[in-house]
Coordinates of C-alpha atoms in Angstrom, one line a residue:
Chain M
X470 CA -5.3 7.6 -19.4
X471 CA -6.3 7.8 -15.7
X472 CA -3.8 9.3 -13.3
X473 CA -4.6 8.8 -9.6
X474 CA -3.9 11.3 -6.9
X475 CA -3.4 10.5 -3.2
X476 CA -7.1 11.0 -2.1
X477 CA -8.4 8.8 -4.8
X478 CA -5.9 6.1 -4.0
X479 CA -6.8 6.2 -0.3
X480 CA -10.5 5.9 -1.2
X481 CA -10.0 3.0 -3.5
X482 CA -7.5 1.0 -1.4
X483 CA -9.0 -2.1 0.3
X484 CA -6.6 -3.3 2.9
X485 CA -7.8 -6.9 2.8
X486 CA -7.6 -7.1 -1.0
X487 CA -4.1 -5.5 -0.9
X488 CA -3.0 -8.0 1.8
X489 CA -4.3 -10.9 -0.3
X490 CA -2.5 -9.6 -3.4
X491 CA 0.8 -9.0 -1.5
X492 CA 0.7 -12.4 0.2
X493 CA 0.2 -14.1 -3.3
X494 CA 3.0 -11.9 -4.7
X495 CA 5.4 -13.0 -1.9
X496 CA 4.6 -16.6 -2.7
X497 CA 5.2 -16.1 -6.5
X498 CA 8.5 -14.3 -5.7
X499 CA 9.7 -17.0 -3.4
X500 CA 9.2 -19.8 -5.9
X501 CA 11.0 -17.7 -8.5
X502 CA 7.9 -17.0 -10.6
X503 CA 8.9 -13.4 -11.0
X504 CA 11.2 -11.1 -12.8
X505 CA 12.5 -8.7 -10.1
X506 CA 15.9 -7.2 -10.9
X507 CA 18.1 -5.4 -8.3
X508 CA 16.5 -2.0 -7.5
X509 CA 17.9 1.1 -9.1
X510 CA 19.4 3.7 -6.8
X511 CA 20.5 7.4 -6.9
X512 CA 22.1 9.3 -4.1
X513 CA 22.2 13.0 -3.3
X514 CA 24.4 13.1 -0.2
X515 CA 24.5 16.9 0.0
X516 CA 20.7 16.8 0.7
X517 CA 20.7 13.5 2.6
X518 CA 18.7 12.3 -0.3
X519 CA 18.2 9.0 -2.1
X520 CA 15.9 7.6 -4.8
X521 CA 15.0 3.9 -5.1
X522 CA 13.5 2.4 -8.2
X523 CA 11.8 -1.0 -7.7
X524 CA 10.3 -2.7 -10.7
X525 CA 9.3 -6.1 -11.9
X526 CA 6.7 -8.6 -13.1
X527 CA 5.1 -11.6 -11.5
X528 CA 4.7 -14.6 -13.9
X529 CA 1.2 -14.8 -15.4
X530 CA 0.1 -11.4 -14.0
X531 CA -1.4 -9.0 -16.5
X532 CA 0.6 -5.9 -15.2
X533 CA 4.1 -4.9 -14.5
X534 CA 5.0 -2.0 -12.3
X535 CA 7.8 0.6 -11.8
X536 CA 7.9 2.3 -8.4
X537 CA 9.9 5.4 -7.7
X538 CA 10.4 6.4 -4.1
X539 CA 12.5 9.3 -2.8
X540 CA 13.7 10.0 0.7
X541 CA 15.4 13.4 1.3
X542 CA 16.1 13.6 5.0
X543 CA 17.0 17.2 5.2
X544 CA 13.5 18.2 4.0
X545 CA 12.2 18.9 7.5
X546 CA 14.4 21.9 7.7
X547 CA 12.5 23.3 4.6
X548 CA 9.1 22.3 6.2
X549 CA 8.6 19.5 3.7
X550 CA 8.0 15.8 4.3
X551 CA 11.0 13.6 3.5
X552 CA 9.3 11.1 1.1
X553 CA 7.7 11.3 -2.3
X554 CA 7.0 8.9 -5.1
X555 CA 4.8 7.3 -7.7
X556 CA 4.0 3.9 -9.2
X557 CA 3.4 3.3 -12.9
X558 CA 1.4 0.3 -14.1
X559 CA 1.9 -1.2 -17.5
X560 CA 0.3 -4.0 -19.5
X561 CA 2.5 -7.0 -19.5
X562 CA 1.1 -8.1 -22.9
X563 CA 1.4 -4.8 -24.9
X564 CA 3.8 -2.6 -22.8
X565 CA 1.2 0.2 -22.8
X566 CA 1.2 2.5 -19.8
X567 CA -2.2 1.8 -18.1
X568 CA -2.1 4.2 -15.2
X569 CA 0.0 6.2 -12.8
X570 CA -0.4 6.5 -9.0
X571 CA 0.9 9.8 -7.8
X572 CA 0.8 8.4 -4.2
X573 CA 3.5 10.7 -2.6
X574 CA 5.0 7.5 -1.1
X575 CA 1.7 6.4 0.6
X576 CA 1.5 3.0 -1.2
X577 CA 5.1 2.3 -0.3
X578 CA 4.3 3.1 3.4
X579 CA 1.1 1.0 3.4
X580 CA 2.6 -2.0 1.6
X581 CA 5.5 -2.0 4.0
X582 CA 3.1 -2.0 6.9
X583 CA 1.0 -4.8 5.3
X584 CA 4.1 -7.0 5.0
X585 CA 4.4 -6.5 8.8
X586 CA 0.7 -7.5 9.1
X587 CA 1.4 -10.7 7.1
X588 CA 4.4 -11.5 9.2
X589 CA 2.2 -11.2 12.3
X590 CA -0.3 -13.7 10.9
X591 CA 2.3 -16.4 10.9
X592 CA 4.8 -15.4 13.6
X593 CA 3.0 -13.6 16.4
X594 CA 2.8 -15.4 19.7
X595 CA -0.8 -16.5 20.3
X596 CA -1.1 -14.1 23.2
X597 CA 0.3 -10.6 23.0
X598 CA -0.1 -8.4 26.1
X599 CA 1.9 -5.5 24.9
X600 CA 3.1 -4.3 21.5
X601 CA 6.6 -2.7 21.6
X602 CA 7.5 0.1 19.2
X603 CA 10.9 1.6 18.5
X604 CA 10.8 4.8 16.5
X605 CA 8.1 7.5 16.1
X606 CA 7.8 8.0 12.4
X607 CA 5.2 7.0 9.8
X608 CA 6.1 3.2 10.1
X609 CA 5.8 3.4 13.9
X610 CA 2.2 4.4 13.3
X611 CA 1.3 2.2 10.3
X612 CA 2.9 -1.0 11.5
X613 CA 0.9 -0.9 14.7
X614 CA -2.3 0.1 12.9
X615 CA -1.9 -2.8 10.4
X616 CA -1.7 -5.3 13.3
X617 CA -5.4 -4.7 14.0
X618 CA -7.5 -7.7 13.4
X619 CA -4.4 -9.9 13.5
X620 CA -3.1 -9.3 17.0
X621 CA -5.7 -8.7 19.6
X622 CA -3.9 -6.1 21.7
X623 CA -4.4 -2.3 22.1
X624 CA -1.6 -1.7 24.5
X625 CA 1.6 -0.1 23.3
X626 CA 5.0 0.6 24.9
X627 CA 7.1 2.9 22.7
X628 CA 10.5 4.4 22.7
X629 CA 12.2 7.0 20.4
X630 CA 15.4 8.9 20.8
X631 CA 13.9 12.4 20.5
X632 CA 11.6 13.0 23.5
X633 CA 9.3 15.4 21.6
X634 CA 8.8 12.9 18.7
X635 CA 8.0 10.2 21.3
X636 CA 5.5 12.4 23.0
X637 CA 3.8 13.3 19.8
X638 CA 3.7 9.6 18.7
X639 CA 2.1 8.6 22.0
X640 CA -0.5 11.3 21.7
X641 CA -1.4 10.3 18.2
X642 CA -1.7 6.5 19.0
X643 CA -3.7 7.4 22.1
X644 CA -6.0 9.5 19.9
X645 CA -6.7 6.5 17.7
X646 CA -7.6 4.3 20.6
X647 CA -4.5 2.7 21.9
X648 CA -3.4 2.6 25.5
X649 CA 0.2 4.0 25.2
X650 CA 3.1 4.1 27.5
X651 CA 6.4 6.0 26.7
X652 CA 9.4 4.0 27.7
X653 CA 12.7 5.5 28.8
X654 CA 14.9 3.1 26.9
X655 CA 14.9 0.3 24.3
X656 CA 15.5 -2.2 27.1
X657 CA 12.3 -1.1 28.9
X658 CA 10.3 -1.8 25.8
X659 CA 11.7 -5.3 25.5
X660 CA 11.1 -5.9 29.2
X661 CA 7.4 -5.5 28.7
X662 CA 6.4 -6.2 25.1
X663 CA 5.8 -9.6 23.4
X664 CA 5.6 -8.3 19.8
X665 CA 8.1 -5.5 18.9
X666 CA 8.4 -3.5 15.7
X667 CA 11.6 -1.5 15.1
X668 CA 11.1 1.3 12.5
X669 CA 14.2 3.5 12.7
X670 CA 16.8 4.5 10.0
X671 CA 19.5 3.9 12.7
X672 CA 23.0 3.0 11.6
X673 CA 23.9 1.8 15.2
X674 CA 22.2 -1.4 16.2
X675 CA 20.2 -0.9 19.4
X676 CA 18.5 -4.3 20.0
X677 CA 20.9 -6.2 22.2
X678 CA 20.9 -9.9 22.7
X679 CA 20.4 -9.6 26.4
X680 CA 17.1 -7.8 25.9
X681 CA 15.4 -10.8 24.2
X682 CA 13.0 -12.9 26.2
X683 CA 11.5 -16.3 25.2
X684 CA 8.5 -16.1 22.9
X685 CA 9.2 -12.6 21.6
X686 CA 8.9 -11.6 18.0
X687 CA 10.6 -8.6 16.4
X688 CA 9.7 -7.2 13.0
X689 CA 12.5 -4.8 11.8
X690 CA 11.6 -2.5 8.9
X691 CA 14.3 0.2 9.2
X692 CA 17.3 -1.4 7.5
X693 CA 17.4 -1.1 3.7
X694 CA 21.0 -0.5 3.0
X695 CA 23.5 2.4 3.3
X696 CA 24.8 0.9 6.6
X697 CA 21.5 0.9 8.4
X698 CA 21.1 -1.6 11.2
X699 CA 18.7 -2.0 14.1
X700 CA 19.4 -5.5 15.5
X701 CA 22.8 -6.5 17.0
X702 CA 24.2 -9.5 15.2
X703 CA 24.3 -11.6 18.3
X704 CA 20.6 -10.8 18.9
X705 CA 19.8 -11.8 15.4
X706 CA 21.8 -15.0 15.7
X707 CA 19.8 -15.8 18.8
X708 CA 16.5 -16.1 16.9
X709 CA 15.2 -19.6 16.3
X710 CA 13.9 -18.4 12.9
X711 CA 14.8 -15.3 10.8
X712 CA 12.1 -14.3 8.3
X713 CA 13.2 -12.2 5.3
X714 CA 11.1 -10.7 2.5
X715 CA 13.9 -11.4 0.0
X716 CA 16.8 -13.6 0.8
X717 CA 19.1 -12.1 -1.9
X718 CA 18.2 -8.5 -0.9
X719 CA 18.5 -9.1 2.8
X720 CA 21.9 -10.7 2.3
X721 CA 22.9 -7.5 0.6
X722 CA 21.2 -4.7 2.6
X723 CA 19.1 -6.0 5.5
X724 CA 19.8 -7.0 9.1
X725 CA 20.9 -10.3 7.7
X726 CA 23.7 -8.7 5.7
X727 CA 25.3 -7.6 9.0
X728 CA 25.1 -11.1 10.4
X729 CA 26.9 -12.5 7.3
X730 CA 29.5 -9.7 7.4
X731 CA 30.2 -10.6 11.0
X732 CA 31.1 -14.1 9.9
X733 CA 28.0 -16.0 11.1
X734 CA 28.0 -18.2 8.0
X735 CA 26.7 -21.5 9.4
X736 CA 23.4 -22.6 8.0
X737 CA 20.6 -21.2 10.0
X738 CA 16.8 -21.1 9.9
X739 CA 16.4 -18.2 7.4
X740 CA 13.1 -18.4 5.5
X741 CA 11.5 -16.1 2.9
X742 CA 8.1 -14.8 3.9
X743 CA 6.7 -16.3 0.7
X744 CA 7.8 -19.8 1.7
X745 CA 6.2 -19.4 5.2
X746 CA 2.9 -18.3 3.6
X747 CA 3.1 -21.4 1.3
X748 CA 3.9 -23.8 4.1
X749 CA 2.7 -22.4 7.5
X750 CA 2.4 -25.7 9.2
X751 CA 6.1 -26.3 9.0
X752 CA 7.5 -22.7 8.9
X753 CA 5.2 -20.5 11.0
X754 CA 5.6 -20.1 14.7
X755 CA 5.8 -23.6 16.2
X756 CA 5.7 -22.9 20.0
X757 CA 5.1 -20.2 22.6
X758 CA 8.7 -20.0 23.5
X759 CA 10.4 -19.3 20.1
X760 CA 12.2 -16.1 19.5
X761 CA 11.6 -15.0 15.9
X762 CA 12.8 -12.0 14.0
X763 CA 11.6 -10.6 10.6
X764 CA 13.9 -8.6 8.4
X765 CA 11.8 -6.5 5.9
X766 CA 13.6 -4.5 3.2
X767 CA 10.8 -4.0 0.7
X768 CA 10.4 -5.9 -2.5
X769 CA 9.0 -4.8 -5.9
X770 CA 6.5 -7.7 -5.7
X771 CA 4.7 -5.7 -3.0
X772 CA 4.6 -2.6 -5.2
X773 CA 3.2 -4.5 -8.2
X774 CA 0.6 -6.2 -6.0
X775 CA -0.7 -3.2 -4.2
X776 CA -0.8 -1.1 -7.4
X777 CA -2.6 -3.9 -9.3
X778 CA -5.0 -4.3 -6.4
X779 CA -6.0 -0.6 -6.4
X780 CA -6.2 -0.5 -10.2
X781 CA -8.5 -3.6 -10.3
X782 CA -10.8 -2.0 -7.6
X783 CA -11.1 1.0 -9.9
X784 CA -11.8 -1.1 -13.0
X785 CA -14.5 -2.9 -11.1
X786 CA -16.0 0.3 -9.7
X787 CA -18.8 2.3 -11.1
X788 CA -16.9 5.6 -10.8
X789 CA -14.5 5.2 -13.6
X790 CA -13.8 8.5 -15.2
X791 CA -11.1 9.4 -17.7
Chain Y
X206 CA 1.1 18.7 -10.0
X207 CA 1.3 19.2 -13.8
X208 CA 1.1 16.1 -15.9
X209 CA 1.9 16.6 -19.6
X210 CA 0.2 14.7 -22.4
X211 CA 1.7 14.2 -25.9
X212 CA 0.2 17.2 -27.6
X213 CA 1.3 19.6 -24.9
X214 CA 4.8 18.2 -25.0
X215 CA 5.0 18.6 -28.8
X216 CA 3.8 22.2 -28.5
X217 CA 6.3 23.1 -25.8
X218 CA 9.3 21.3 -27.3
X219 CA 11.9 23.7 -28.8
X220 CA 14.4 21.6 -30.9
X221 CA 17.3 24.1 -30.6
X222 CA 16.8 24.4 -26.8
X223 CA 16.6 20.6 -26.6
X224 CA 19.8 20.2 -28.7
X225 CA 21.7 22.7 -26.6
X226 CA 20.6 20.8 -23.4
X227 CA 21.4 17.4 -24.8
X228 CA 24.9 18.6 -26.0
X229 CA 25.6 20.0 -22.6
X230 CA 24.4 16.7 -21.0
X231 CA 26.8 14.7 -23.2
X232 CA 29.7 16.9 -22.1
X233 CA 28.8 16.5 -18.4
X234 CA 28.4 12.8 -18.9
X235 CA 31.7 12.4 -20.6
X236 CA 33.7 14.2 -17.9
X237 CA 32.0 12.0 -15.3
X238 CA 30.0 14.8 -13.8
X239 CA 26.9 12.6 -13.7
X240 CA 25.3 9.8 -11.8
X241 CA 23.9 7.4 -14.5
X242 CA 23.6 3.8 -13.4
X243 CA 23.2 0.9 -15.7
X244 CA 19.7 1.0 -17.1
X245 CA 17.0 -1.4 -15.7
X246 CA 15.5 -4.0 -18.0
X247 CA 12.5 -6.3 -18.1
X248 CA 11.8 -8.8 -20.8
X249 CA 8.5 -10.3 -22.0
X250 CA 9.7 -12.8 -24.6
X251 CA 6.2 -14.3 -25.3
X252 CA 5.1 -10.9 -26.5
X253 CA 8.4 -9.8 -28.1
X254 CA 8.4 -7.2 -25.4
X255 CA 11.0 -5.3 -23.4
X256 CA 11.0 -2.4 -20.9
X257 CA 14.0 -0.1 -20.3
X258 CA 14.4 2.2 -17.4
X259 CA 17.0 4.9 -17.8
X260 CA 17.6 7.3 -14.9
X261 CA 20.2 9.6 -13.5
X262 CA 21.4 13.0 -12.4
X263 CA 23.8 15.5 -14.0
X264 CA 26.0 17.2 -11.4
X265 CA 24.8 20.7 -10.5
X266 CA 21.5 20.3 -12.3
X267 CA 18.3 21.1 -10.4
X268 CA 16.4 18.0 -11.6
X269 CA 16.8 14.2 -11.9
X270 CA 14.8 12.0 -14.2
X271 CA 13.5 8.5 -14.5
X272 CA 12.5 7.4 -18.0
X273 CA 10.5 4.3 -18.7
X274 CA 10.3 3.1 -22.3
X275 CA 8.6 -0.1 -23.6
X276 CA 8.9 -1.8 -27.0
X277 CA 6.5 -4.7 -27.6
X278 CA 7.2 -5.8 -31.2
X279 CA 4.1 -8.1 -31.6
X280 CA 1.8 -5.1 -31.0
X281 CA 1.3 -4.4 -34.7
X282 CA -0.8 -7.7 -34.9
X283 CA -3.1 -6.1 -32.4
X284 CA -3.2 -2.8 -34.4
X285 CA -1.1 -1.0 -31.7
X286 CA 2.1 0.8 -31.9
X287 CA 5.1 -1.0 -30.5
X288 CA 6.4 1.7 -28.1
X289 CA 5.1 3.5 -25.1
X290 CA 6.6 5.4 -22.2
X291 CA 6.9 8.3 -19.8
X292 CA 9.5 10.4 -18.1
X293 CA 9.3 11.6 -14.5
X294 CA 11.2 14.7 -13.3
X295 CA 12.1 15.1 -9.7
X296 CA 13.8 17.9 -7.7
X297 CA 17.4 17.0 -7.0
X298 CA 17.3 19.1 -3.8
X299 CA 14.1 17.8 -2.2
X300 CA 13.3 14.6 -4.1
X301 CA 9.8 15.9 -4.8
X302 CA 8.1 14.7 -8.0
X303 CA 7.8 17.9 -10.2
X304 CA 6.1 16.6 -13.2
X305 CA 5.4 13.6 -15.5
X306 CA 5.6 13.6 -19.2
X307 CA 3.2 10.9 -20.6
X308 CA 5.0 11.2 -24.0
X309 CA 4.1 7.7 -25.4
X310 CA 7.8 7.3 -26.3
X311 CA 8.0 10.6 -28.3
X312 CA 10.7 12.3 -26.2
X313 CA 12.8 9.1 -26.5
X314 CA 12.4 9.1 -30.3
X315 CA 13.2 12.8 -30.6
X316 CA 16.2 12.8 -28.2
X317 CA 17.6 9.8 -30.2
X318 CA 17.2 11.8 -33.4
X319 CA 18.7 14.9 -31.8
X320 CA 21.8 12.9 -30.8
X321 CA 22.1 12.1 -34.6
X322 CA 21.8 15.8 -35.3
X323 CA 24.6 16.6 -32.9
X324 CA 26.8 13.9 -34.4
X325 CA 26.2 15.4 -37.9
X326 CA 27.4 18.9 -36.6
X327 CA 30.8 17.4 -35.8
X328 CA 31.2 14.5 -38.2
X329 CA 29.4 15.2 -41.5
X330 CA 31.5 15.7 -44.6
X331 CA 31.4 19.4 -45.6
X332 CA 29.5 18.4 -48.8
X333 CA 26.7 15.8 -48.7
X334 CA 25.1 15.0 -52.1
X335 CA 22.8 12.3 -50.8
X336 CA 21.6 11.0 -47.4
X337 CA 21.4 7.3 -47.2
X338 CA 18.8 5.6 -45.0
X339 CA 18.5 2.0 -44.0
X340 CA 15.2 1.1 -42.3
X341 CA 11.7 2.6 -42.6
X342 CA 10.5 3.1 -39.1
X343 CA 10.2 6.2 -36.9
X344 CA 13.9 6.7 -36.6
X345 CA 14.3 6.5 -40.4
X346 CA 12.0 9.6 -40.5
X347 CA 13.2 11.5 -37.5
X348 CA 17.0 11.0 -38.0
X349 CA 16.7 12.6 -41.5
X350 CA 14.3 15.4 -40.4
X351 CA 16.7 16.3 -37.6
X352 CA 19.6 16.7 -40.1
X353 CA 17.8 19.8 -41.4
X354 CA 19.7 23.0 -40.8
X355 CA 22.9 21.0 -40.2
X356 CA 23.3 19.1 -43.5
X357 CA 22.3 21.0 -46.6
X358 CA 20.8 18.1 -48.6
X359 CA 17.3 17.2 -49.5
X360 CA 18.1 14.1 -51.5
X361 CA 17.6 10.7 -49.9
X362 CA 18.3 7.1 -51.1
X363 CA 16.6 4.6 -48.9
X364 CA 16.4 0.8 -48.4
X365 CA 14.3 -1.4 -46.2
X366 CA 13.8 -5.1 -46.3
X367 CA 10.0 -5.0 -46.5
X368 CA 9.1 -3.4 -49.9
X369 CA 5.7 -2.0 -48.7
X370 CA 7.4 -0.4 -45.7
X371 CA 10.1 1.1 -48.0
X372 CA 7.4 2.5 -50.4
X373 CA 5.4 4.0 -47.5
X374 CA 8.6 5.6 -46.2
X375 CA 9.5 7.1 -49.6
X376 CA 6.0 8.5 -50.0
X377 CA 6.1 10.1 -46.5
X378 CA 9.6 11.6 -47.0
X379 CA 8.6 12.9 -50.4
X380 CA 5.4 14.5 -48.9
X381 CA 7.6 16.4 -46.4
X382 CA 9.8 17.9 -49.2
X383 CA 12.6 15.4 -49.9
X384 CA 13.7 14.0 -53.2
X385 CA 13.6 10.3 -52.5
X386 CA 14.8 7.2 -54.3
X387 CA 14.2 3.6 -53.2
X388 CA 17.3 1.4 -53.5
X389 CA 17.2 -2.3 -54.2
X390 CA 19.9 -3.1 -51.7
X391 CA 22.0 -1.8 -48.9
X392 CA 25.0 -1.8 -51.3
X393 CA 23.1 0.5 -53.6
X394 CA 22.6 3.0 -50.8
X395 CA 26.3 3.0 -49.9
X396 CA 27.2 3.4 -53.6
X397 CA 25.4 6.8 -53.7
X398 CA 25.2 8.3 -50.3
X399 CA 27.8 10.3 -48.4
X400 CA 26.0 10.4 -45.0
X401 CA 24.1 7.2 -44.0
X402 CA 21.8 6.5 -41.0
X403 CA 21.0 2.9 -40.1
X404 CA 17.9 2.5 -38.0
X405 CA 16.9 -1.1 -37.9
X406 CA 16.6 -3.7 -35.0
X407 CA 18.5 -6.2 -37.1
X408 CA 20.5 -9.0 -35.4
X409 CA 22.4 -9.7 -38.6
X410 CA 25.0 -7.0 -39.6
X411 CA 24.3 -5.8 -43.1
X412 CA 26.8 -2.9 -43.6
X413 CA 29.8 -4.7 -45.1
X414 CA 33.4 -3.3 -45.2
X415 CA 33.4 -3.4 -49.0
X416 CA 30.5 -1.0 -49.2
X417 CA 32.4 1.9 -47.5
X418 CA 33.8 4.7 -49.6
X419 CA 36.3 7.4 -48.5
X420 CA 34.6 10.4 -46.8
X421 CA 31.5 8.5 -45.7
X422 CA 29.9 8.9 -42.3
X423 CA 27.5 6.3 -40.8
X424 CA 25.3 6.9 -37.8
X425 CA 23.9 3.6 -36.4
X426 CA 21.1 3.9 -34.0
X427 CA 19.5 0.4 -34.1
X428 CA 21.8 -1.6 -31.8
X429 CA 20.9 -1.4 -28.1
X430 CA 21.6 -4.9 -26.9
X431 CA 19.8 -8.2 -27.1
X432 CA 22.2 -9.3 -29.9
X433 CA 21.3 -6.4 -32.2
X434 CA 24.0 -5.4 -34.8
X435 CA 23.9 -3.4 -38.0
X436 CA 27.5 -2.9 -38.9
X437 CA 29.9 -5.8 -39.7
X438 CA 32.9 -5.7 -37.4
X439 CA 35.4 -5.3 -40.2
X440 CA 33.4 -2.3 -41.5
X441 CA 33.5 -0.8 -38.0
X442 CA 37.2 -1.6 -37.7
X443 CA 37.8 0.3 -41.0
X444 CA 36.5 3.6 -39.6
X445 CA 39.2 6.2 -38.8
X446 CA 37.1 7.3 -35.8
X447 CA 34.2 5.5 -33.9
X448 CA 32.0 7.9 -32.0
X449 CA 30.0 6.4 -29.1
X450 CA 27.4 8.1 -26.9
X451 CA 28.6 6.1 -23.9
X452 CA 31.8 4.1 -24.0
X453 CA 30.8 1.8 -21.1
X454 CA 27.3 1.1 -22.6
X455 CA 28.5 0.7 -26.2
X456 CA 31.2 -1.8 -25.0
X457 CA 28.3 -3.7 -23.5
X458 CA 25.4 -3.5 -26.0
X459 CA 26.3 -1.3 -29.0
X460 CA 28.1 -2.0 -32.3
X461 CA 31.3 -1.6 -30.4
X462 CA 30.5 -4.6 -28.3
X463 CA 30.6 -6.9 -31.3
X464 CA 34.0 -5.5 -32.3
X465 CA 35.3 -6.2 -28.9
X466 CA 33.8 -9.7 -28.8
X467 CA 35.4 -10.4 -32.2
X468 CA 38.8 -9.8 -30.6
X469 CA 39.6 -6.4 -32.1
X470 CA 41.2 -5.3 -28.9
X471 CA 44.0 -3.0 -30.1
X472 CA 43.6 0.6 -29.1
X473 CA 41.7 2.5 -31.7
X474 CA 40.1 5.9 -32.1
X475 CA 36.9 5.5 -30.1
X476 CA 35.6 8.8 -28.7
X477 CA 32.6 9.7 -26.7
X478 CA 30.3 12.3 -28.3
X479 CA 30.6 14.5 -25.2
X480 CA 34.4 14.6 -25.7
X481 CA 34.0 15.6 -29.3
X482 CA 31.6 18.4 -28.4
X483 CA 34.1 19.6 -25.8
X484 CA 37.1 19.4 -28.2
X485 CA 35.9 19.7 -31.8
X486 CA 39.2 21.1 -33.2
X487 CA 41.0 17.9 -32.3
X488 CA 38.2 15.2 -32.4
X489 CA 35.6 16.3 -35.1
X490 CA 36.1 15.4 -38.7
X491 CA 39.6 16.3 -39.8
X492 CA 39.5 15.7 -43.6
X493 CA 37.1 15.1 -46.5
X494 CA 38.4 11.5 -46.9
X495 CA 37.9 10.1 -43.4
X496 CA 35.4 7.3 -42.8
X497 CA 33.6 7.9 -39.5
X498 CA 31.0 5.8 -37.7
X499 CA 28.8 6.8 -34.8
X500 CA 27.3 4.1 -32.5
X501 CA 24.3 5.5 -30.6
X502 CA 22.7 3.4 -27.9
X503 CA 20.8 6.1 -25.9
X504 CA 21.9 7.5 -22.6
X505 CA 19.9 8.7 -19.6
X506 CA 21.6 12.1 -19.9
X507 CA 19.6 12.7 -23.0
X508 CA 16.3 11.9 -21.2
X509 CA 17.2 14.2 -18.3
X510 CA 18.2 17.0 -20.7
X511 CA 15.1 16.9 -23.0
X512 CA 12.7 16.6 -20.1
X513 CA 14.3 19.4 -18.2
X514 CA 14.3 21.5 -21.4
X515 CA 10.6 21.1 -21.9
X516 CA 9.8 21.6 -18.2
X517 CA 11.8 24.9 -18.2
X518 CA 10.0 26.1 -21.3
X519 CA 6.7 25.5 -19.5
X520 CA 8.0 27.3 -16.3
X521 CA 8.9 30.3 -18.4
X522 CA 5.7 30.3 -20.4
X523 CA 2.6 32.3 -19.6
X524 CA 0.3 29.3 -20.0
X525 CA 1.1 27.5 -16.7
X526 CA -2.0 25.8 -15.5
X527 CA -2.2 23.3 -12.6

C-alpha cells in the first residue's frame, strides 16, 4: 500500500484540480448528499494542545476519508511547529485502506486556503486595490497566495500583534512578489483594504463594526471553536450576506455562533458556500457596495476532496510505485 | 517516520505485555482517568459496510491513539476479507504523529480477544471441563486461543449456523491442538460447556435463559450496536454479575442496552472490567455456582494500550530502522 510523504504530496497536488474537487464537495455537502458527522476532538490543556478528527463520505464518491490534525501551541518553545496530521483514504465499496497521506498538516492548510480562494471567486468586489491581512502565520501566507489568478492585486497591507512576526511576514510576502505595507493597527488595514482575510486564533474579537466600509469583503478563517472569535458581533450583523462553509458547524463554533449567542436571532442572509457555488447568479456578490463576510471553520468534505484529488493524480500518473 | 505493516506488528507483539497494558488501561478508564469520546461512525448500507473510529488518551500516558476499523460484510462475494484498519499513535505532549500501524484489523482482533482473556482471569470457574463457542469467525478462534494459560482446558464444543463454517472451524481448532466437537444447536453447547464465548454478529438473541446452568460464565463479544444481540434479556437478567468493558457504551450498544430497553431498570450487579481488575477480592467470581456474563463492546483504551505496547517494544528493540 502506498504511503505518501510531504514532498510527494506537494509534487502531486494540482491546485486547480483540488479547487474543482473542493467546490464540488461543498455543493454535495450543502444539498445533504454527504455523511459528515460532528468532528471528533481531544484536548491536552497542559500543552495547549488539541486534536481534531474530521471524517465522512460524499454520496456516490468512490472514497471516504478520515483526517487527523493536531495543534499544540506550546511547541514553539521546543523548537517544533505547532501542527501535524495525516489523512487516510478508504474505498467506500470495500472499506479497504487505499492510502495514507502523511502530510504534516499541509493538506489541511492548503484546503483551508483553497476554500478562501473559492469564496473570492464569488464574493470579491470586481476591483481590489489592496488585500488586507490580519495575522502572520501560515494562513496569512497561504490565503493570500491562493487569491492569485482570482483577485488581480499584488498589494498587501498587513497587521499582526507581534511586531517581529509582522516584519517577518512582510519580508516573506515581499520575497514572493507582493508589494507589502505593515499597518500599525487593525483599523489601518480596514481603512485601506477592499478584501481582508483574518487568520488569527484570537479569543477577543478585533474587527469592529465602525471599521467596515461599503464594498468590503472579509474572509475569517481563525475561529474554529474553543471560544475563538475574530469579528465583533455587530460587525458580523452589519454584513449584507454571511457565507459559511457549514451552517450547523458555524452555528456551533464559528463567528456565527457568537452572533447567535448574542441574541441576533432574526432571519438573516446566511448562505452555505456550496449553495452559492450552485446558484451564483442569485447568491454571489450582487453589487459593488455590499459588505460580505465569510466564516470558514473547515469541513471534512474539503479533506475528502483534496485527498481524493491527489490520489487520483497519482493513479493517473506514470510514476506509481508501491 | 516508521510505518508498521502486519508482519512487523505480529513479530513485535508480546501478548503478556499487551495484556498488562490493556488491564492497566481498563483500570484508568474505569476511574475516569481517560479522555475517550463516543466513537465516530460511518455507514455504507449498500455494501453492508461500516467504519468505526475509536480514539482517546489515558491520563499521564505519553501517547494518544486514533484507531480506524472497517467492516464491509459483502466483501466475501468479491473474495476479500470483511475487515481492514489502522492505528495512528501521536505524542500527547507535542501532537506529533509518531507512528502508524497498518494492521489490517489485526490489533483490533487481538485486543478484543485479550479483553476476553482478562475477563477469564477474574470470572472463570476454577474448573473448566469444556469451552463452548458460538460462531466460527476470527473471534471464535482468537477468543479460545487467548484463554491458553488462563483456563486449563483444551476441549471445545462449538456451534455455528452455517455447517460448512462450523466444520472448517472445528478442523482449524483441531489442527492447533484442541479436542473439538461440533454441536447441533446452541442448547447442546450450553449443556456441556462451563465457559462459553459468543462471537456472532447476530441480531436475534440465541442464548436463552433456560440454557444456563449454575457456575457457567459467558463472554459475549458480538454485540456492538446496530441492533446486534446474542443474549436474551431474561438470560442476561439471570446472571449474578454482568461485566461490561464500558458502562456508558454497553448501555448504548451492548447486550446491556437490550436489558435496559426491555425495562429491567432495577439496580443490578453491573461492573466495569476495570473496577474488577482493581478490586478482585470483592468483584471477581465469588463461588463455584455463580452465573456471570461479560458484555464486551470494545473501548479505545484497548487500542491505545496495545498500540503503545507494540511501539514501546519497537523502541526498546535493537532493530529500529527508519
